Amino acid sequence: MSWKLHNAMWPGLVGKEEGSAEPPISLDRMLELTVASEVEGKKFDGVDLFLYHPHLDINASEEEVRRLADKIAGLGLKVGTVVAPIWSDTGGGSAMGSAEERSRFVEAVRKGCRYAGILREHGVREYGSIRIDSACSVEDWAKDPAGNTRLIAETFAEAAKVAADHDEVLVAEGEICWGGMHSWKDMLDLLEAVGQPGRLGFQADLAHTYLYLLGYNAEEHALLKEGHDEEEFAAAYAEMTAKLAPWTYDFHVAQNDGTVHGTGAHDKTGRHCPAQDPNGKLDIVKCASYWLLDENGQARPEMKHICWDGCMFPNATLEQQQTWNDILAVMQDINVAHG
């Protein structure tokens, strides 16, 4: 099979603030840059969306959502995974917070499922998941690891019930900045505590999961040491993906230089680098295979598309068409090598 190639729209929002040197980039402009990308006659097949202002209104009427669907379909694109606005500053709440906060979290998932369902009924969305995280910090989680993981699991389980009602799948994106999800081991423990494979799984991002190996925010779970060689990297990567890949239903192509980064309201997390960054630590095509293929080398059927994630790139980088062509080229290489 060949995976559909998607571009993420949220790099125009995450880490961007009005009135700053890095203001948000409109959805229309992000779509324009996506449509203009082309490498050897191949273009992006679709986009993944962040259901939040100023790109989108999670409370939009069905008519408004259908107009958006018409626009995206008219550009020759599909919609895949959508990000539910589950954080407190977007109307949601901490997954380990008060009863009210946790209720807002679940309600944000419900709204995300409704929005995604309209896109699916329209026909512009044929695959993809609903992306979530714990919406809480590692520092707060660490005050009671066992108790807070239990609360997050209970909240995720309630959200999974909502997803089941809408025939959707939730994916929790593992990043070192999210409490209870900040290491490969804590992420695995949380997935197993929820215990709903097929309904709630993992969204793997190459940049973020590389930081898992290094033990940022969880030194006790590090699988690599400074100065590691290629053989040690391969062994550690195989160990991590053997645990998490079977839970993986959504996948982000990305590059990382081994450092953390954060701008705006977003906590420090794995630094996304341009696809051709000379400081990049990952063989993107090779690393992708660990997540996309099963132990027999066959494509995992859960994933129909793959998406590039370049969160917190400077606007000057995002506005360069070559940035997107480089991204599209490496994603094509994944299809050629493994599809």
XYZ file of C-alpha atoms in Angstrom:
339
model
C 0.000 0.000 0.000
C 0.949 3.652 -0.251
C 0.070 6.034 2.539
C -1.782 9.229 1.718
C 0.501 12.207 2.298
C -0.866 15.009 4.472
C 0.395 18.377 5.620
C -0.457 19.656 9.116
C -2.159 23.039 9.344
C -1.364 23.706 13.034
C 2.246 24.857 12.461
C 0.511 28.089 11.473
C -0.930 28.307 15.003
C 1.188 26.480 17.599
C 3.682 28.823 19.235
C 2.241 31.789 17.329
C 0.792 34.857 19.030
C -0.940 37.937 17.663
C 1.184 41.052 17.997
C 4.424 39.083 18.286
C 7.240 38.527 15.816
C 5.613 35.184 15.013
C 1.896 35.864 14.430
C -0.497 33.087 13.328
C -0.513 32.125 9.671
C -4.055 31.838 8.311
C -5.600 28.535 7.296
C -6.071 29.861 3.778
C -2.344 30.601 3.512
C -1.396 27.189 4.905
C -3.707 25.558 2.371
C -2.200 27.682 -0.396
C 1.328 26.575 0.489
C 0.193 22.947 0.645
C -1.512 23.012 -2.750
C 1.514 24.714 -4.341
C 3.861 21.932 -3.206
C 4.935 19.504 -5.901
C 7.847 17.089 -6.330
C 8.238 15.025 -9.499
C 4.564 15.462 -10.309
C 3.405 14.334 -6.850
C 1.396 16.614 -4.554
C -0.024 16.402 -1.041
C -3.187 14.310 -0.780
C -4.671 16.137 2.171
C -4.358 18.092 5.404
C -4.791 17.510 9.137
C -6.583 20.272 11.046
C -6.507 22.029 14.430
C -10.105 22.750 15.447
C -9.368 26.094 17.010
C -9.345 29.831 16.345
C -8.236 31.599 14.293
C -8.241 28.686 11.839
C -11.552 27.101 12.814
C -14.427 27.375 15.295
C -15.134 24.123 17.150
C -18.715 25.379 17.666
C -19.302 26.168 13.989
C -22.688 25.286 12.544
C -23.034 22.270 10.268
C -23.456 24.661 7.348
C -20.158 26.399 8.174
C -18.322 23.075 8.489
C -19.702 21.941 5.152
C -18.532 25.163 3.517
C -15.040 24.450 4.836
C -15.296 20.901 3.502
C -16.328 22.232 0.091
C -13.318 24.577 0.083
C -10.806 21.855 0.971
C -12.337 19.358 -1.448
C -12.299 22.020 -4.147
C -8.538 22.251 -3.712
C -8.242 18.536 -4.420
C -7.432 17.691 -0.784
C -8.820 15.348 1.873
C -9.000 15.885 5.639
C -7.443 13.273 7.918
C -6.818 13.636 11.642
C -8.202 16.600 13.580
C -6.906 18.034 16.864
C -9.550 18.488 19.557
C -9.054 21.689 21.637
C -8.858 19.931 25.004
C -6.678 22.489 26.873
C -7.982 24.954 29.449
C -7.155 27.996 27.318
C -9.167 26.546 24.412
C -12.244 25.668 26.473
C -11.192 22.216 27.685
C -9.481 21.241 30.921
C -6.817 19.090 32.507
C -7.434 15.350 32.176
C -6.302 14.955 35.807
C -7.978 18.112 37.106
C -11.211 18.754 38.979
C -14.457 17.082 37.980
C -15.381 20.251 36.097
C -12.064 20.388 34.237
C -12.278 16.742 33.276
C -15.859 17.241 32.108
C -14.705 20.119 29.874
C -11.992 17.853 28.465
C -14.547 15.212 27.502
C -16.883 17.847 26.096
C -14.063 19.167 23.875
C -13.600 15.638 22.545
C -17.347 15.405 21.912
C -17.254 18.642 19.933
C -14.227 17.421 17.988
C -16.005 14.176 17.118
C -19.068 16.108 15.966
C -16.980 18.364 13.750
C -15.001 15.440 12.299
C -18.219 13.524 11.707
C -19.645 16.297 9.564
C -16.470 16.262 7.477
C -16.791 12.497 7.117
C -20.455 12.668 6.097
C -19.533 15.303 3.538
C -16.993 12.938 1.977
C -13.872 15.074 2.372
C -12.717 12.940 5.324
C -12.330 9.201 4.732
C -9.711 8.293 7.364
C -7.883 9.756 10.351
C -8.321 10.104 14.107
C -9.097 12.611 16.862
C -5.865 13.811 18.514
C -5.681 14.472 22.283
C -3.163 14.710 25.123
C -3.425 14.994 28.913
C -3.574 18.818 28.921
C -1.480 18.971 32.089
C 2.159 19.610 32.933
C 4.771 17.082 33.957
C 5.429 19.113 37.114
C 1.806 18.874 38.248
C 1.582 15.184 37.326
C 4.726 14.408 39.342
C 3.040 15.497 42.591
C 1.145 12.180 42.570
C 2.233 9.997 39.625
C 0.061 6.972 40.378
C -3.028 8.948 41.339
C -2.740 11.369 38.455
C -2.171 8.624 35.889
C -5.311 6.921 37.211
C -7.295 10.159 36.763
C -5.972 10.723 33.254
C -6.833 7.129 32.336
C -10.371 7.581 33.665
C -10.799 10.789 31.674
C -9.417 9.186 28.530
C -11.762 6.221 29.023
C -14.757 8.574 29.214
C -13.530 10.351 26.095
C -13.166 6.982 24.358
C -16.837 6.247 25.083
C -17.719 9.489 23.325
C -15.493 8.526 20.400
C -17.211 5.132 20.180
C -20.597 6.863 19.979
C -19.295 8.771 16.953
C -17.371 5.824 15.453
C -14.094 7.691 15.910
C -10.653 6.684 17.208
C -8.704 8.813 19.699
C -4.927 9.116 19.509
C -2.804 10.487 22.349
C 0.318 12.214 21.065
C 3.287 11.430 23.258
C 5.339 14.520 24.013
C 7.760 15.178 26.848
C 5.727 18.234 27.893
C 2.488 16.399 28.741
C 2.113 14.913 32.208
C 1.699 11.138 32.273
C 2.740 10.974 28.611
C 6.244 12.394 28.937
C 8.224 9.146 28.588
C 7.738 5.993 26.558
C 7.126 4.003 29.764
C 4.587 6.433 31.232
C 2.840 6.609 27.864
C 2.628 2.830 27.673
C 1.380 2.591 31.260
C -1.354 5.109 30.464
C -2.488 3.326 27.298
C -2.668 0.043 29.170
C -4.549 1.666 32.058
C -7.199 2.956 29.642
C -7.253 -0.492 28.060
C -9.261 0.280 24.942
C -7.087 -0.804 21.993
C -8.714 0.042 18.699
C -10.538 2.968 20.264
C -7.765 4.901 22.032
C -4.182 4.585 20.893
C -0.934 6.417 20.299
C 0.017 9.117 17.839
C 3.736 8.743 17.173
C 5.796 11.753 16.145
C 9.401 11.134 15.079
C 10.690 14.302 16.738
C 8.936 13.752 20.067
C 9.643 10.041 20.383
C 13.352 10.643 19.795
C 13.320 12.653 23.031
C 11.735 9.626 24.720
C 14.920 7.705 23.984
C 17.065 10.362 25.618
C 14.980 10.451 28.786
C 14.089 14.152 28.814
C 11.781 14.715 31.808
C 12.169 11.034 32.774
C 15.830 10.111 33.116
C 14.914 6.765 34.647
C 13.324 5.734 31.338
C 16.186 6.784 29.052
C 17.220 4.123 26.558
C 20.194 6.031 25.118
C 23.203 7.814 26.567
C 25.093 10.801 25.194
C 27.586 9.757 22.544
C 25.642 6.677 21.457
C 26.559 5.009 18.180
C 24.263 3.815 15.367
C 24.055 0.270 16.707
C 22.991 1.481 20.149
C 20.446 3.814 18.580
C 18.938 0.999 16.505
C 18.634 -1.267 19.550
C 16.992 1.447 21.642
C 14.626 2.439 18.846
C 13.589 -1.164 18.338
C 12.927 -1.556 22.071
C 10.760 1.561 22.247
C 8.760 0.864 19.107
C 8.189 -2.778 20.022
C 6.199 -1.440 22.993
C 4.412 1.529 21.428
C 3.991 0.724 17.733
C 1.210 -1.844 18.287
C -0.794 0.984 19.910
C 0.012 3.457 17.110
C -2.913 4.512 14.922
C -1.587 7.853 13.656
C 1.877 8.927 12.562
C 3.786 12.197 12.187
C 6.829 12.444 9.979
C 9.331 14.875 11.514
C 12.997 15.620 12.160
C 14.736 16.404 15.459
C 18.184 17.732 16.374
C 18.209 16.259 19.879
C 17.186 19.454 21.656
C 13.988 20.833 23.161
C 12.196 23.971 22.081
C 9.126 26.006 22.925
C 7.604 29.350 22.001
C 4.468 31.225 22.917
C 2.162 29.376 25.291
C 3.495 25.962 24.286
C 5.750 24.206 26.794
C 9.188 23.014 25.763
C 9.026 19.815 23.775
C 10.890 18.009 21.006
C 12.329 20.430 18.471
C 10.955 19.952 14.985
C 13.585 20.662 12.330
C 13.274 21.114 8.571
C 13.414 17.865 6.645
C 16.879 18.615 5.269
C 18.330 20.126 8.457
C 22.039 19.139 8.629
C 21.737 18.855 12.420
C 18.897 16.351 12.215
C 19.577 13.191 14.202
C 17.084 10.906 12.483
C 17.148 8.843 9.318
C 13.520 9.767 8.686
C 12.765 7.038 6.158
C 14.349 4.265 8.213
C 12.812 5.378 11.520
C 9.375 5.618 9.925
C 9.469 1.912 9.138
C 9.552 0.976 12.823
C 6.152 2.638 13.306
C 4.474 1.927 9.979
C 5.401 -1.748 9.507
C 4.627 -4.716 11.744
C 7.081 -7.406 12.845
C 6.599 -9.157 9.491
C 7.413 -6.033 7.492
C 3.794 -5.499 6.480
C 2.020 -2.147 6.647
C -0.070 -1.711 9.779
C -3.671 -1.477 8.526
C -4.719 1.128 11.116
C -2.913 3.937 9.319
C -4.125 5.130 5.933
C -2.191 8.381 5.896
C 0.939 9.989 7.305
C 1.314 13.659 8.173
C 4.241 16.031 8.412
C 4.496 18.020 11.656
C 6.685 21.116 11.746
C 5.436 22.846 14.903
C 7.158 26.075 15.891
C 9.071 26.616 12.679
C 9.716 30.341 12.247
C 7.212 32.022 9.948
C 10.014 32.862 7.538
C 10.652 29.129 7.150
C 6.976 28.275 6.802
C 6.529 30.891 4.087
C 9.229 29.353 1.888
C 7.770 27.002 -0.712
C 10.967 24.951 -0.708
C 10.276 24.009 2.928
C 7.131 22.187 1.850
C 8.704 20.648 -1.228
C 11.479 19.183 0.937
C 8.855 17.775 3.298
C 6.842 16.283 0.454
C 9.983 14.706 -1.014
C 10.940 12.855 2.164
C 7.361 11.644 2.617
C 7.424 10.292 -0.919
C 10.673 8.523 -0.042
C 8.826 6.753 2.795
C 6.206 5.503 0.378
C 8.817 4.316 -2.100
C 10.827 2.523 0.576
C 8.001 0.983 2.589
C 4.679 1.391 0.789
